Amino acid sequence: MEPKNFYLKAFNIVDNLNEMQIGELCNTLTQKEAKKNQVVYAKGGDKKVFILISGKVKISEINSSGDEMIKELILPGDLFGDVMLCYEGSTYEYAEVISERAIYYAIGQEQLALLMRSNHALTMNYMAKVSEKFRSLENRYVNMVTKDVKSRLLYCFREWAKKEGKRLGDKVVVKNSLTHNALANLIS
């Protein structure tokens, strides 16, 4: 496994930080690993922010009918967990590994906020990652409200192919780790 700073640089978390600042951030991160179907976090526990290094994670919530609603698929480089540093609302969200295994970094929300108070470049990088996340969620919401199921499914496949697809000749191949039911939950 590469050192932490390698992944932080690859995922644009530490742009414009000097080596001392990168080292300080790396020292506060804890590396963890989880296997398929293992829950990485559930709201209501310790407030942490996670950065996925490898694997795939789904963010889900159980609705009032008891059905799972997939909110987001997390890919390497994505943030998840308690990313809104000052939010105190209640939700029943959880993150579950859907690949064979996942490796991720974890940092306490308070630790991250403390580092960001003294490091404006880290704050800007974090804000850029969170903005990217919200832009993606906003696009999904607009598609859900304005498009029919077939169009949403095609949009989902196009986005998936852009993020994870491997070009083979004139085709794009995507490794699927979702069940039919999970895919239906993702686009509904």
mmCIF file of N, CA, C and O in Angstrom, residues 116-168:
data_model
loop_
_atom_site.group_PDB
_atom_site.id
_atom_site.type_symbol
_atom_site.label_atom_id
_atom_site.label_comp_id
_atom_site.label_asym_id
_atom_site.label_seq_id
_atom_site.Cartn_x
_atom_site.Cartn_y
_atom_site.Cartn_z
ATOM 1 N N MET A 116 -8.394 22.605 9.605
ATOM 2 C CA MET A 116 -8.853 23.572 8.603
ATOM 3 C C MET A 116 -8.816 25.003 9.124
ATOM 4 O O MET A 116 -8.620 25.932 8.343
ATOM 5 N N ARG A 117 -8.974 25.192 10.423
ATOM 6 C CA ARG A 117 -8.914 26.554 10.993
ATOM 7 C C ARG A 117 -7.552 27.197 10.779
ATOM 8 O O ARG A 117 -7.454 28.406 10.610
ATOM 9 N N SER A 118 -6.512 26.376 10.805
ATOM 10 C CA SER A 118 -5.166 26.932 10.670
ATOM 11 C C SER A 118 -4.570 26.719 9.277
ATOM 12 O O SER A 118 -3.436 27.104 9.032
ATOM 13 N N ASN A 119 -5.333 26.107 8.375
ATOM 14 C CA ASN A 119 -4.798 25.788 7.062
ATOM 15 C C ASN A 119 -5.843 26.115 5.993
ATOM 16 O O ASN A 119 -6.694 25.287 5.664
ATOM 17 N N HIS A 120 -5.736 27.318 5.452
ATOM 18 C CA HIS A 120 -6.738 27.778 4.496
ATOM 19 C C HIS A 120 -6.713 27.000 3.185
ATOM 20 O O HIS A 120 -7.761 26.811 2.560
ATOM 21 N N ALA A 121 -5.550 26.537 2.766
ATOM 22 C CA ALA A 121 -5.473 25.750 1.525
ATOM 23 C C ALA A 121 -6.227 24.432 1.695
ATOM 24 O O ALA A 121 -6.955 24.013 0.791
ATOM 25 N N LEU A 122 -6.087 23.784 2.853
ATOM 26 C CA LEU A 122 -6.826 22.553 3.133
ATOM 27 C C LEU A 122 -8.327 22.835 3.121
ATOM 28 O O LEU A 122 -9.117 22.057 2.578
ATOM 29 N N THR A 123 -8.727 23.961 3.700
ATOM 30 C CA THR A 123 -10.144 24.345 3.719
ATOM 31 C C THR A 123 -10.676 24.496 2.300
ATOM 32 O O THR A 123 -11.763 23.996 1.978
ATOM 33 N N MET A 124 -9.924 25.156 1.441
ATOM 34 C CA MET A 124 -10.353 25.352 0.052
ATOM 35 C C MET A 124 -10.435 24.011 -0.695
ATOM 36 O O MET A 124 -11.385 23.776 -1.450
ATOM 37 N N ASN A 125 -9.471 23.131 -0.478
ATOM 38 C CA ASN A 125 -9.486 21.814 -1.123
ATOM 39 C C ASN A 125 -10.700 21.006 -0.664
ATOM 40 O O ASN A 125 -11.365 20.351 -1.466
ATOM 41 N N TYR A 126 -10.962 21.053 0.631
ATOM 42 C CA TYR A 126 -12.101 20.338 1.195
ATOM 43 C C TYR A 126 -13.412 20.894 0.628
ATOM 44 O O TYR A 126 -14.298 20.136 0.227
ATOM 45 N N MET A 127 -13.508 22.213 0.585
ATOM 46 C CA MET A 127 -14.718 22.847 0.032
ATOM 47 C C MET A 127 -14.913 22.456 -1.429
ATOM 48 O O MET A 127 -16.051 22.230 -1.866
ATOM 49 N N ALA A 128 -13.842 22.341 -2.189
ATOM 50 C CA ALA A 128 -13.944 21.941 -3.597
ATOM 51 C C ALA A 128 -14.474 20.515 -3.708
ATOM 52 O O ALA A 128 -15.337 20.228 -4.549
ATOM 53 N N LYS A 129 -13.987 19.609 -2.853
ATOM 54 C CA LYS A 129 -14.459 18.213 -2.870
ATOM 55 C C LYS A 129 -15.930 18.136 -2.471
ATOM 56 O O LYS A 129 -16.715 17.413 -3.088
ATOM 57 N N VAL A 130 -16.328 18.876 -1.446
ATOM 58 C CA VAL A 130 -17.722 18.863 -0.996
ATOM 59 C C VAL A 130 -18.623 19.496 -2.063
ATOM 60 O O VAL A 130 -19.714 18.989 -2.338
ATOM 61 N N SER A 131 -18.162 20.560 -2.697
ATOM 62 C CA SER A 131 -18.937 21.205 -3.768
ATOM 63 C C SER A 131 -19.151 20.243 -4.932
ATOM 64 O O SER A 131 -20.244 20.164 -5.499
ATOM 65 N N GLU A 132 -18.115 19.499 -5.274
ATOM 66 C CA GLU A 132 -18.200 18.497 -6.347
ATOM 67 C C GLU A 132 -19.253 17.438 -5.995
ATOM 68 O O GLU A 132 -20.062 17.042 -6.828
ATOM 69 N N LYS A 133 -19.250 17.024 -4.742
ATOM 70 C CA LYS A 133 -20.212 16.030 -4.254
ATOM 71 C C LYS A 133 -21.640 16.564 -4.358
ATOM 72 O O LYS A 133 -22.541 15.886 -4.853
ATOM 73 N N PHE A 134 -21.859 17.799 -3.934
ATOM 74 C CA PHE A 134 -23.193 18.379 -3.991
ATOM 75 C C PHE A 134 -23.656 18.645 -5.414
ATOM 76 O O PHE A 134 -24.825 18.508 -5.736
ATOM 77 N N ARG A 135 -22.729 19.017 -6.293
ATOM 78 C CA ARG A 135 -23.075 19.213 -7.702
ATOM 79 C C ARG A 135 -23.585 17.904 -8.304
ATOM 80 O O ARG A 135 -24.590 17.874 -9.028
ATOM 81 N N SER A 136 -22.906 16.815 -7.984
ATOM 82 C CA SER A 136 -23.312 15.499 -8.475
ATOM 83 C C SER A 136 -24.686 15.114 -7.938
ATOM 84 O O SER A 136 -25.543 14.620 -8.686
ATOM 85 N N LEU A 137 -24.916 15.350 -6.655
ATOM 86 C CA LEU A 137 -26.218 15.041 -6.060
ATOM 87 C C LEU A 137 -27.322 15.918 -6.657
ATOM 88 O O LEU A 137 -28.447 15.451 -6.881
ATOM 89 N N GLU A 138 -26.992 17.174 -6.921
ATOM 90 C CA GLU A 138 -27.973 18.081 -7.527
ATOM 91 C C GLU A 138 -28.359 17.589 -8.927
ATOM 92 O O GLU A 138 -29.540 17.587 -9.286
ATOM 93 N N ASN A 139 -27.378 17.143 -9.701
ATOM 94 C CA ASN A 139 -27.657 16.614 -11.040
ATOM 95 C C ASN A 139 -28.561 15.390 -10.963
ATOM 96 O O ASN A 139 -29.491 15.240 -11.762
ATOM 97 N N ARG A 140 -28.286 14.509 -10.006
ATOM 98 C CA ARG A 140 -29.144 13.326 -9.828
ATOM 99 C C ARG A 140 -30.565 13.743 -9.468
ATOM 100 O O ARG A 140 -31.539 13.162 -9.959
ATOM 101 N N TYR A 141 -30.704 14.731 -8.611
ATOM 102 C CA TYR A 141 -32.025 15.198 -8.201
ATOM 103 C C TYR A 141 -32.788 15.777 -9.392
ATOM 104 O O TYR A 141 -33.956 15.453 -9.617
ATOM 105 N N VAL A 142 -32.138 16.611 -10.169
ATOM 106 C CA VAL A 142 -32.772 17.214 -11.341
ATOM 107 C C VAL A 142 -33.222 16.116 -12.303
ATOM 108 O O VAL A 142 -34.334 16.156 -12.837
ATOM 109 N N ASN A 143 -32.384 15.116 -12.518
ATOM 110 C CA ASN A 143 -32.746 14.011 -13.408
ATOM 111 C C ASN A 143 -33.927 13.217 -12.858
ATOM 112 O O ASN A 143 -34.801 12.786 -13.611
ATOM 113 N N MET A 144 -33.953 13.022 -11.557
ATOM 114 C CA MET A 144 -35.037 12.266 -10.943
ATOM 115 C C MET A 144 -36.370 12.998 -11.105
ATOM 116 O O MET A 144 -37.408 12.384 -11.333
ATOM 117 N N VAL A 145 -36.341 14.315 -11.013
ATOM 118 C CA VAL A 145 -37.565 15.107 -11.079
ATOM 119 C C VAL A 145 -38.030 15.331 -12.523
ATOM 120 O O VAL A 145 -39.225 15.354 -12.787
ATOM 121 N N THR A 146 -37.083 15.450 -13.440
ATOM 122 C CA THR A 146 -37.450 15.868 -14.798
ATOM 123 C C THR A 146 -37.446 14.756 -15.851
ATOM 124 O O THR A 146 -37.909 14.980 -16.956
ATOM 125 N N LYS A 147 -36.924 13.578 -15.508
ATOM 126 C CA LYS A 147 -36.800 12.531 -16.529
ATOM 127 C C LYS A 147 -37.570 11.279 -16.132
ATOM 128 O O LYS A 147 -37.767 11.003 -14.949
ATOM 129 N N ASP A 148 -37.946 10.503 -17.158
ATOM 130 C CA ASP A 148 -38.614 9.230 -16.893
ATOM 131 C C ASP A 148 -37.576 8.173 -16.496
ATOM 132 O O ASP A 148 -36.369 8.416 -16.554
ATOM 133 N N VAL A 149 -38.046 6.996 -16.111
ATOM 134 C CA VAL A 149 -37.163 5.948 -15.596
ATOM 135 C C VAL A 149 -36.119 5.531 -16.622
ATOM 136 O O VAL A 149 -34.933 5.378 -16.288
ATOM 137 N N LYS A 150 -36.523 5.360 -17.872
ATOM 138 C CA LYS A 150 -35.577 4.943 -18.912
ATOM 139 C C LYS A 150 -34.460 5.973 -19.067
ATOM 140 O O LYS A 150 -33.280 5.619 -19.140
ATOM 141 N N SER A 151 -34.814 7.244 -19.098
ATOM 142 C CA SER A 151 -33.817 8.310 -19.237
ATOM 143 C C SER A 151 -32.885 8.349 -18.027
ATOM 144 O O SER A 151 -31.679 8.569 -18.177
ATOM 145 N N ARG A 152 -33.437 8.141 -16.837
ATOM 146 C CA ARG A 152 -32.608 8.130 -15.619
ATOM 147 C C ARG A 152 -31.636 6.958 -15.640
ATOM 148 O O ARG A 152 -30.472 7.090 -15.256
ATOM 149 N N LEU A 153 -32.104 5.798 -16.114
ATOM 150 C CA LEU A 153 -31.239 4.622 -16.196
ATOM 151 C C LEU A 153 -30.106 4.863 -17.187
ATOM 152 O O LEU A 153 -28.939 4.579 -16.888
ATOM 153 N N LEU A 154 -30.430 5.436 -18.345
ATOM 154 C CA LEU A 154 -29.394 5.738 -19.330
ATOM 155 C C LEU A 154 -28.398 6.757 -18.791
ATOM 156 O O LEU A 154 -27.181 6.619 -18.991
ATOM 157 N N TYR A 155 -28.897 7.788 -18.099
ATOM 158 C CA TYR A 155 -28.021 8.784 -17.480
ATOM 159 C C TYR A 155 -27.095 8.113 -16.466
ATOM 160 O O TYR A 155 -25.887 8.376 -16.433
ATOM 161 N N CYS A 156 -27.670 7.235 -15.640
ATOM 162 C CA CYS A 156 -26.887 6.515 -14.628
ATOM 163 C C CYS A 156 -25.769 5.703 -15.285
ATOM 164 O O CYS A 156 -24.622 5.738 -14.851
ATOM 165 N N PHE A 157 -26.096 4.979 -16.364
ATOM 166 C CA PHE A 157 -25.093 4.181 -17.070
ATOM 167 C C PHE A 157 -24.007 5.063 -17.693
ATOM 168 O O PHE A 157 -22.825 4.716 -17.642
ATOM 169 N N ARG A 158 -24.412 6.201 -18.278
ATOM 170 C CA ARG A 158 -23.409 7.108 -18.879
ATOM 171 C C ARG A 158 -22.444 7.638 -17.822
ATOM 172 O O ARG A 158 -21.226 7.661 -18.030
ATOM 173 N N GLU A 159 -22.990 8.092 -16.684
ATOM 174 C CA GLU A 159 -22.143 8.614 -15.610
ATOM 175 C C GLU A 159 -21.225 7.531 -15.058
ATOM 176 O O GLU A 159 -20.053 7.771 -14.773
ATOM 177 N N TRP A 160 -21.768 6.357 -14.897
ATOM 178 C CA TRP A 160 -21.009 5.215 -14.386
ATOM 179 C C TRP A 160 -19.865 4.885 -15.342
ATOM 180 O O TRP A 160 -18.734 4.653 -14.925
ATOM 181 N N ALA A 161 -20.168 4.876 -16.647
ATOM 182 C CA ALA A 161 -19.143 4.586 -17.651
ATOM 183 C C ALA A 161 -18.047 5.647 -17.647
ATOM 184 O O ALA A 161 -16.860 5.330 -17.781
ATOM 185 N N LYS A 162 -18.427 6.933 -17.459
ATOM 186 C CA LYS A 162 -17.425 8.005 -17.395
ATOM 187 C C LYS A 162 -16.484 7.816 -16.218
ATOM 188 O O LYS A 162 -15.278 8.026 -16.339
ATOM 189 N N LYS A 163 -17.040 7.432 -15.073
ATOM 190 C CA LYS A 163 -16.248 7.336 -13.850
ATOM 191 C C LYS A 163 -15.436 6.047 -13.768
ATOM 192 O O LYS A 163 -14.311 6.057 -13.297
ATOM 193 N N GLU A 164 -16.011 4.927 -14.191
ATOM 194 C CA GLU A 164 -15.371 3.633 -13.965
ATOM 195 C C GLU A 164 -15.138 2.799 -15.206
ATOM 196 O O GLU A 164 -14.540 1.732 -15.116
ATOM 197 N N GLY A 165 -15.651 3.241 -16.345
ATOM 198 C CA GLY A 165 -15.602 2.415 -17.546
ATOM 199 C C GLY A 165 -14.202 2.218 -18.101
ATOM 200 O O GLY A 165 -13.336 3.075 -17.971
ATOM 201 N N LYS A 166 -14.013 1.075 -18.702
ATOM 202 C CA LYS A 166 -12.766 0.742 -19.396
ATOM 203 C C LYS A 166 -13.125 0.564 -20.867
ATOM 204 O O LYS A 166 -13.986 -0.224 -21.218
ATOM 205 N N ARG A 167 -12.459 1.320 -21.727
ATOM 206 C CA ARG A 167 -12.751 1.259 -23.161
ATOM 207 C C ARG A 167 -12.128 -0.001 -23.753
ATOM 208 O O ARG A 167 -10.960 -0.282 -23.557
ATOM 209 N N LEU A 168 -12.961 -0.759 -24.481
ATOM 210 C CA LEU A 168 -12.527 -1.938 -25.226
ATOM 211 C C LEU A 168 -13.045 -1.786 -26.653
ATOM 212 O O LEU A 168 -14.206 -2.064 -26.929
#
